[in-house]
PDB file of C-alpha atoms in Angstrom:
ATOM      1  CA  UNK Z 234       0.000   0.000   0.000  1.00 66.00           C
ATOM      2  CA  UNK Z 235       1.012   3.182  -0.909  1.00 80.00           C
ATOM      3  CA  UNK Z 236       1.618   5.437   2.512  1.00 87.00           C
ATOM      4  CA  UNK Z 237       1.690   8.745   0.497  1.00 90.00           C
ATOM      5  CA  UNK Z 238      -2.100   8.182  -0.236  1.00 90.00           C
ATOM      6  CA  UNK Z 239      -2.546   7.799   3.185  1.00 91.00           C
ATOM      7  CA  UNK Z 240      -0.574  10.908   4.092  1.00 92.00           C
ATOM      8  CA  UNK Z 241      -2.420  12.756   1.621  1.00 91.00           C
ATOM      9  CA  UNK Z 242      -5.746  11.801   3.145  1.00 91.00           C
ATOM     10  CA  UNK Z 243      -5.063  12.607   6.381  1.00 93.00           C
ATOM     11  CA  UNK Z 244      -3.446  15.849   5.898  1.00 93.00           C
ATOM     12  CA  UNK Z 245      -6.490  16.504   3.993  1.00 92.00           C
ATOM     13  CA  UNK Z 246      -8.626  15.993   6.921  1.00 92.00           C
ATOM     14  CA  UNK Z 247      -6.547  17.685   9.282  1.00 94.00           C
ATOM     15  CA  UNK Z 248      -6.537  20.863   7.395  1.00 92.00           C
ATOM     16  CA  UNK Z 249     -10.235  20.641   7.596  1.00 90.00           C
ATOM     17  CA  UNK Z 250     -10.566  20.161  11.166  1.00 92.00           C
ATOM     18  CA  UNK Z 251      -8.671  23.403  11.962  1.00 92.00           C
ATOM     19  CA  UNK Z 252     -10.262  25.436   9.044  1.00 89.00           C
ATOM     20  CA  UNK Z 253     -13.659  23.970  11.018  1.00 88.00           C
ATOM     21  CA  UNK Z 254     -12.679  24.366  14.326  1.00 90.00           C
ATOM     22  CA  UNK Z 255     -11.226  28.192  13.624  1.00 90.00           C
ATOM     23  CA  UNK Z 256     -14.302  28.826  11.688  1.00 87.00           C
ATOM     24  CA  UNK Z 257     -16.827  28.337  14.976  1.00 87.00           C
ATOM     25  CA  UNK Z 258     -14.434  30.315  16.492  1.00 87.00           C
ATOM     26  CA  UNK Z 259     -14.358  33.541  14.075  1.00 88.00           C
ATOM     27  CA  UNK Z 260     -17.932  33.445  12.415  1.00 81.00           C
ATOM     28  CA  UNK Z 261     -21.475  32.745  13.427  1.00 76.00           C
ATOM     29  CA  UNK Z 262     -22.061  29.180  14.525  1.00 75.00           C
ATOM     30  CA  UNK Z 263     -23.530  26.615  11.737  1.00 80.00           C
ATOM     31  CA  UNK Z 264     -24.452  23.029  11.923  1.00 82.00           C
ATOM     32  CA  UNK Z 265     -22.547  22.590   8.936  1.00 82.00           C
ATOM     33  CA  UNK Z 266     -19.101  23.671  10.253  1.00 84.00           C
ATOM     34  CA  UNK Z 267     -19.651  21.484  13.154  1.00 86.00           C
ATOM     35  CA  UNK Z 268     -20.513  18.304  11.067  1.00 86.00           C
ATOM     36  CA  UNK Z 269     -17.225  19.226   9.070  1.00 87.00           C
ATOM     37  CA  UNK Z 270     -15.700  19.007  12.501  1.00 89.00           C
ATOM     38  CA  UNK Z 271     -17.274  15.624  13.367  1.00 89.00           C
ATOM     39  CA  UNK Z 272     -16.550  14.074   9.567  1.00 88.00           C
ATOM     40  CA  UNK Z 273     -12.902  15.043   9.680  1.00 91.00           C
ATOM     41  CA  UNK Z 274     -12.645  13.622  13.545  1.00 92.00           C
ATOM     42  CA  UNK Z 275     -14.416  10.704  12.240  1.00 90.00           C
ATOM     43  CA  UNK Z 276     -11.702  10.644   8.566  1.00 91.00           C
ATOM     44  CA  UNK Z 277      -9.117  10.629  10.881  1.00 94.00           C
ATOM     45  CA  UNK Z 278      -9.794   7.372  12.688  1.00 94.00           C
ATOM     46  CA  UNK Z 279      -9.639   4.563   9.976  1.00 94.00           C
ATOM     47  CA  UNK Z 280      -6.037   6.296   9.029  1.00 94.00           C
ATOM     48  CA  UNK Z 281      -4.669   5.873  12.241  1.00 94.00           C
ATOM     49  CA  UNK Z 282      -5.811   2.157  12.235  1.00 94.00           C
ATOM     50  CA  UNK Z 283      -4.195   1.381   9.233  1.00 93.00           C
ATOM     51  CA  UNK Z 284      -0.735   3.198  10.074  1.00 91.00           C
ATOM     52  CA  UNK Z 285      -1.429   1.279  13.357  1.00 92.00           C
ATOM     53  CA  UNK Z 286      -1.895  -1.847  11.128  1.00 89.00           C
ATOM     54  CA  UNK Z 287      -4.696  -2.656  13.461  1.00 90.00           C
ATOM     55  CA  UNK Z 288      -8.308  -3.312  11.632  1.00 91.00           C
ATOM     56  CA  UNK Z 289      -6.675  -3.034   8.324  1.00 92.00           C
ATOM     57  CA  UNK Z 290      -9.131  -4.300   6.138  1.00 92.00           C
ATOM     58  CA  UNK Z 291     -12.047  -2.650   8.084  1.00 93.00           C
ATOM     59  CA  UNK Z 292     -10.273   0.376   8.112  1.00 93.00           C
ATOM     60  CA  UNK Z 293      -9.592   0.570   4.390  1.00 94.00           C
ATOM     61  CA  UNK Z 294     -13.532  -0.483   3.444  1.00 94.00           C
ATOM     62  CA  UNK Z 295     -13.913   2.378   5.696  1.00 94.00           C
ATOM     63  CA  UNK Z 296     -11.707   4.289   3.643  1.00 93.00           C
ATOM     64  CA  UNK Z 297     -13.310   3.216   0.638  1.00 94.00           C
ATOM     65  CA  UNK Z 298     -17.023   3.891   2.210  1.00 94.00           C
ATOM     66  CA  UNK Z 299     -15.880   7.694   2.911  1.00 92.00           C
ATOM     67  CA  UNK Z 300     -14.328   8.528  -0.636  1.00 93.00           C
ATOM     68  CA  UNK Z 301     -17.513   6.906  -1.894  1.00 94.00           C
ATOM     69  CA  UNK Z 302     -20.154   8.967  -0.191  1.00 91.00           C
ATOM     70  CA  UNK Z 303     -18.220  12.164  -1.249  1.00 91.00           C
ATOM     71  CA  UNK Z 304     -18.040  11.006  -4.792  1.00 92.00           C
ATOM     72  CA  UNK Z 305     -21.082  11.914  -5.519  1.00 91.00           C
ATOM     73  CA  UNK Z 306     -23.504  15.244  -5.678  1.00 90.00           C
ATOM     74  CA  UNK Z 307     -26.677  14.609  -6.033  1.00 89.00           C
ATOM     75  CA  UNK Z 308     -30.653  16.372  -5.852  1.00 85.00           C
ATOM     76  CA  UNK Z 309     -33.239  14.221  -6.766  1.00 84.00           C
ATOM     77  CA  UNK Z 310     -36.907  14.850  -5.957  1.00 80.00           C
ATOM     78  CA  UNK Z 311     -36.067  18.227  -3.803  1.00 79.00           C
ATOM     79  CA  UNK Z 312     -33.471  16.045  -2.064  1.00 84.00           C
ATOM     80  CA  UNK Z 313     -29.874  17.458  -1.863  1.00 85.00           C
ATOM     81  CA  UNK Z 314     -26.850  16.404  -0.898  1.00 84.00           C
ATOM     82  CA  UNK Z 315     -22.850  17.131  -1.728  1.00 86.00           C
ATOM     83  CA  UNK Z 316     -19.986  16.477   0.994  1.00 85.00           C
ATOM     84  CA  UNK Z 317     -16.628  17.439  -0.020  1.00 86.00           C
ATOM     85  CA  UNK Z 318     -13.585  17.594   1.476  1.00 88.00           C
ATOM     86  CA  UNK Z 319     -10.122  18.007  -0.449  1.00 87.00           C
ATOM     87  CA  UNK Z 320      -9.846  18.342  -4.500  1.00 88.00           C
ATOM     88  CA  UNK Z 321     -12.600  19.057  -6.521  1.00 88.00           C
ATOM     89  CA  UNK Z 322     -12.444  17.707  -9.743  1.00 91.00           C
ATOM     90  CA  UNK Z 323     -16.406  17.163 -10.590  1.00 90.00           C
ATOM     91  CA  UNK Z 324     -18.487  16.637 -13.524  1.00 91.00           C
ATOM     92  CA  UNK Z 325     -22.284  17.879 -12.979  1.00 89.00           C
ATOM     93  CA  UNK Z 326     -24.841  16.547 -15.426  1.00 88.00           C
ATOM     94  CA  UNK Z 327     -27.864  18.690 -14.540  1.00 85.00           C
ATOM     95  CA  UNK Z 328     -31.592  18.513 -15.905  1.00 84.00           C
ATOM     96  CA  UNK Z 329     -33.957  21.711 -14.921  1.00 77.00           C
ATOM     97  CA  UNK Z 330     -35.888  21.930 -17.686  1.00 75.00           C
ATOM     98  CA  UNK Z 331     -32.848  22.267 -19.961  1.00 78.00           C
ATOM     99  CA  UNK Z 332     -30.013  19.708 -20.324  1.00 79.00           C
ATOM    100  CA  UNK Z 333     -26.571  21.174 -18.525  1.00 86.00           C
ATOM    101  CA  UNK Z 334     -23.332  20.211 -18.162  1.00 88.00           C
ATOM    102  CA  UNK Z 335     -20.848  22.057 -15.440  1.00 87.00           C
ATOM    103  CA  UNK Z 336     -17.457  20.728 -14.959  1.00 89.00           C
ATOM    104  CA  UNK Z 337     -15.960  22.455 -11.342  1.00 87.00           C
ATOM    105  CA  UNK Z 338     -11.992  22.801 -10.532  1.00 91.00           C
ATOM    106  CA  UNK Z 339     -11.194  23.791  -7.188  1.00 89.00           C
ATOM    107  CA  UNK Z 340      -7.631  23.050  -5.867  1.00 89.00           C
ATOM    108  CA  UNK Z 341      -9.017  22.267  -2.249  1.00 87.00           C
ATOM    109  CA  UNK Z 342     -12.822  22.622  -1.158  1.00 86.00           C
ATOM    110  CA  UNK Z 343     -14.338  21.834   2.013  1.00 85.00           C
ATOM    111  CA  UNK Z 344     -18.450  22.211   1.721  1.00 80.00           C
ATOM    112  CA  UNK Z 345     -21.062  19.912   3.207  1.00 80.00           C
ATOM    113  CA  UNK Z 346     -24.874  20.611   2.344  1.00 81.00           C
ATOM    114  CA  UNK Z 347     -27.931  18.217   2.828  1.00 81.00           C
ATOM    115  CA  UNK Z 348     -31.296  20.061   2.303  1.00 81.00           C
ATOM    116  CA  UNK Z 349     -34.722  19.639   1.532  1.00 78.00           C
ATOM    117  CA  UNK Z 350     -36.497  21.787  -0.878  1.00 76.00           C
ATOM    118  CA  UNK Z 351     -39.900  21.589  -2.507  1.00 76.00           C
ATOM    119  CA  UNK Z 352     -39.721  19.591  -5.598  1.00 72.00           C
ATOM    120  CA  UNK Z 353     -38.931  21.939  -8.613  1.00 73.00           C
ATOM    121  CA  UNK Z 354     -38.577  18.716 -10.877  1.00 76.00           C
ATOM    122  CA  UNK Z 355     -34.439  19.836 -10.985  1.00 79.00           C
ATOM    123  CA  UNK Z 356     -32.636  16.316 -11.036  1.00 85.00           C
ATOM    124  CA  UNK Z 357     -28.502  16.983 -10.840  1.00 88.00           C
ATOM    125  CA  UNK Z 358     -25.712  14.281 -10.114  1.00 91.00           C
ATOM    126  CA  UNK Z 359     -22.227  15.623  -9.451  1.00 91.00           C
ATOM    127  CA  UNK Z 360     -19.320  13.289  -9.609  1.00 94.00           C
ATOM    128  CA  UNK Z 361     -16.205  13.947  -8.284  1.00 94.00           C
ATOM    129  CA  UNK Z 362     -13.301  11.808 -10.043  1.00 94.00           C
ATOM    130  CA  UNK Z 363     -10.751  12.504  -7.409  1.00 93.00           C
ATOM    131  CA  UNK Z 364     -12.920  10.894  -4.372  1.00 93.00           C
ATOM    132  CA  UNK Z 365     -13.639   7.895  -7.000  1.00 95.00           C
ATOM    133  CA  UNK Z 366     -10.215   7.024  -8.016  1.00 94.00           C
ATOM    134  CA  UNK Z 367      -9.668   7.038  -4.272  1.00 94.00           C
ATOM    135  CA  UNK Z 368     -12.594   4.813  -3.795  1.00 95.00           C
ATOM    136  CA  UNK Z 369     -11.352   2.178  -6.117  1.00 96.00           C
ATOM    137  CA  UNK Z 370      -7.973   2.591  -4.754  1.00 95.00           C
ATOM    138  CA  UNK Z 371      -9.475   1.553  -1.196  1.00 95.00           C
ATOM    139  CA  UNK Z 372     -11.703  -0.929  -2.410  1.00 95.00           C
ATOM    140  CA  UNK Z 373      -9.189  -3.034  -4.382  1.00 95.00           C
ATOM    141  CA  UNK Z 374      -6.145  -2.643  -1.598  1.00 93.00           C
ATOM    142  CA  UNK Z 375      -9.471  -4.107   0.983  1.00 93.00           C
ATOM    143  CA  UNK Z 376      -9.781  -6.409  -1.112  1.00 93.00           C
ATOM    144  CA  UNK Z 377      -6.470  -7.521  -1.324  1.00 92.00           C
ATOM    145  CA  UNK Z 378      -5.811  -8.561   2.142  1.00 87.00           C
ATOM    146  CA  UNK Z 379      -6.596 -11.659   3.541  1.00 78.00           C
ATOM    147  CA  UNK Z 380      -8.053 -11.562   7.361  1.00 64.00           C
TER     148      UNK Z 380
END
């Protein structure tokens, strides 16, 4: 396995938890911030297992589970939902009437939003190709060890 992945993720995490923690700190309080606080706590502890080499293959499916649920952008029937946390590298195919495509670079992005709205018939699905190469990544090096 490679440890600079590993590295990457976790400095990627850390960085958010300060940003978070600084940002209760300096600016109003919002239940986002704080579940950007709780996620990156929560990021943190399959990492530490697998440096540990304790839990490993739980840890990576973990690993796997986490890059998967931020993956993906989505609203569907007033539903929405996009957690991000590192590089954005995402490809939005939207349908509101007209057909749209939006492709979004952002060197390092931390944004979590989960809302309900009252169905406008807008149906959107973001994915992010970073978080999915680290998904497979993840999945396959789970897969690969024997417990």
């Amino acid at each position: 396995m490679k440890k600079s992945i590993l590295i990457y993720n976790a400095f990627i995490y850390i960085v958010c938890f300060i940003i978070s923690v600084v940002a209760i700190f300096t600016s109003s309080f919002k239940i986002e911030t704080l579940l950007l606080i709780i996620f990156s706590t929560l990021f943190l502890v399959p990492i530490y297992f697998v440096f540990e080499k304790k839990h490993l293959k739980k840890s990576l499916k973990c690993l796997a589970l986490i890059n998967l649920i931020q993956a993906f952008s989505i609203i569907l029937f007033g539903l929405t939902f996009k957690l991000i946390i590192g590089p954005d590298l995402t490809l939005y195919l939207i349908n509101s009437g007209d057909k749209l495509v939006q492709f979004s670079l952002k060197i390092f992005n931390i944004f979590s939003y989960f809302n309900y709205v009252r169905n406008d018939g807008t149906l959107a699905i973001g994915i992010n190709f970073i978080h999915l190469l680290m998904f497979v990544y993840f999945y396959f090096e789970a897969k690969r060890i024997k417990e």
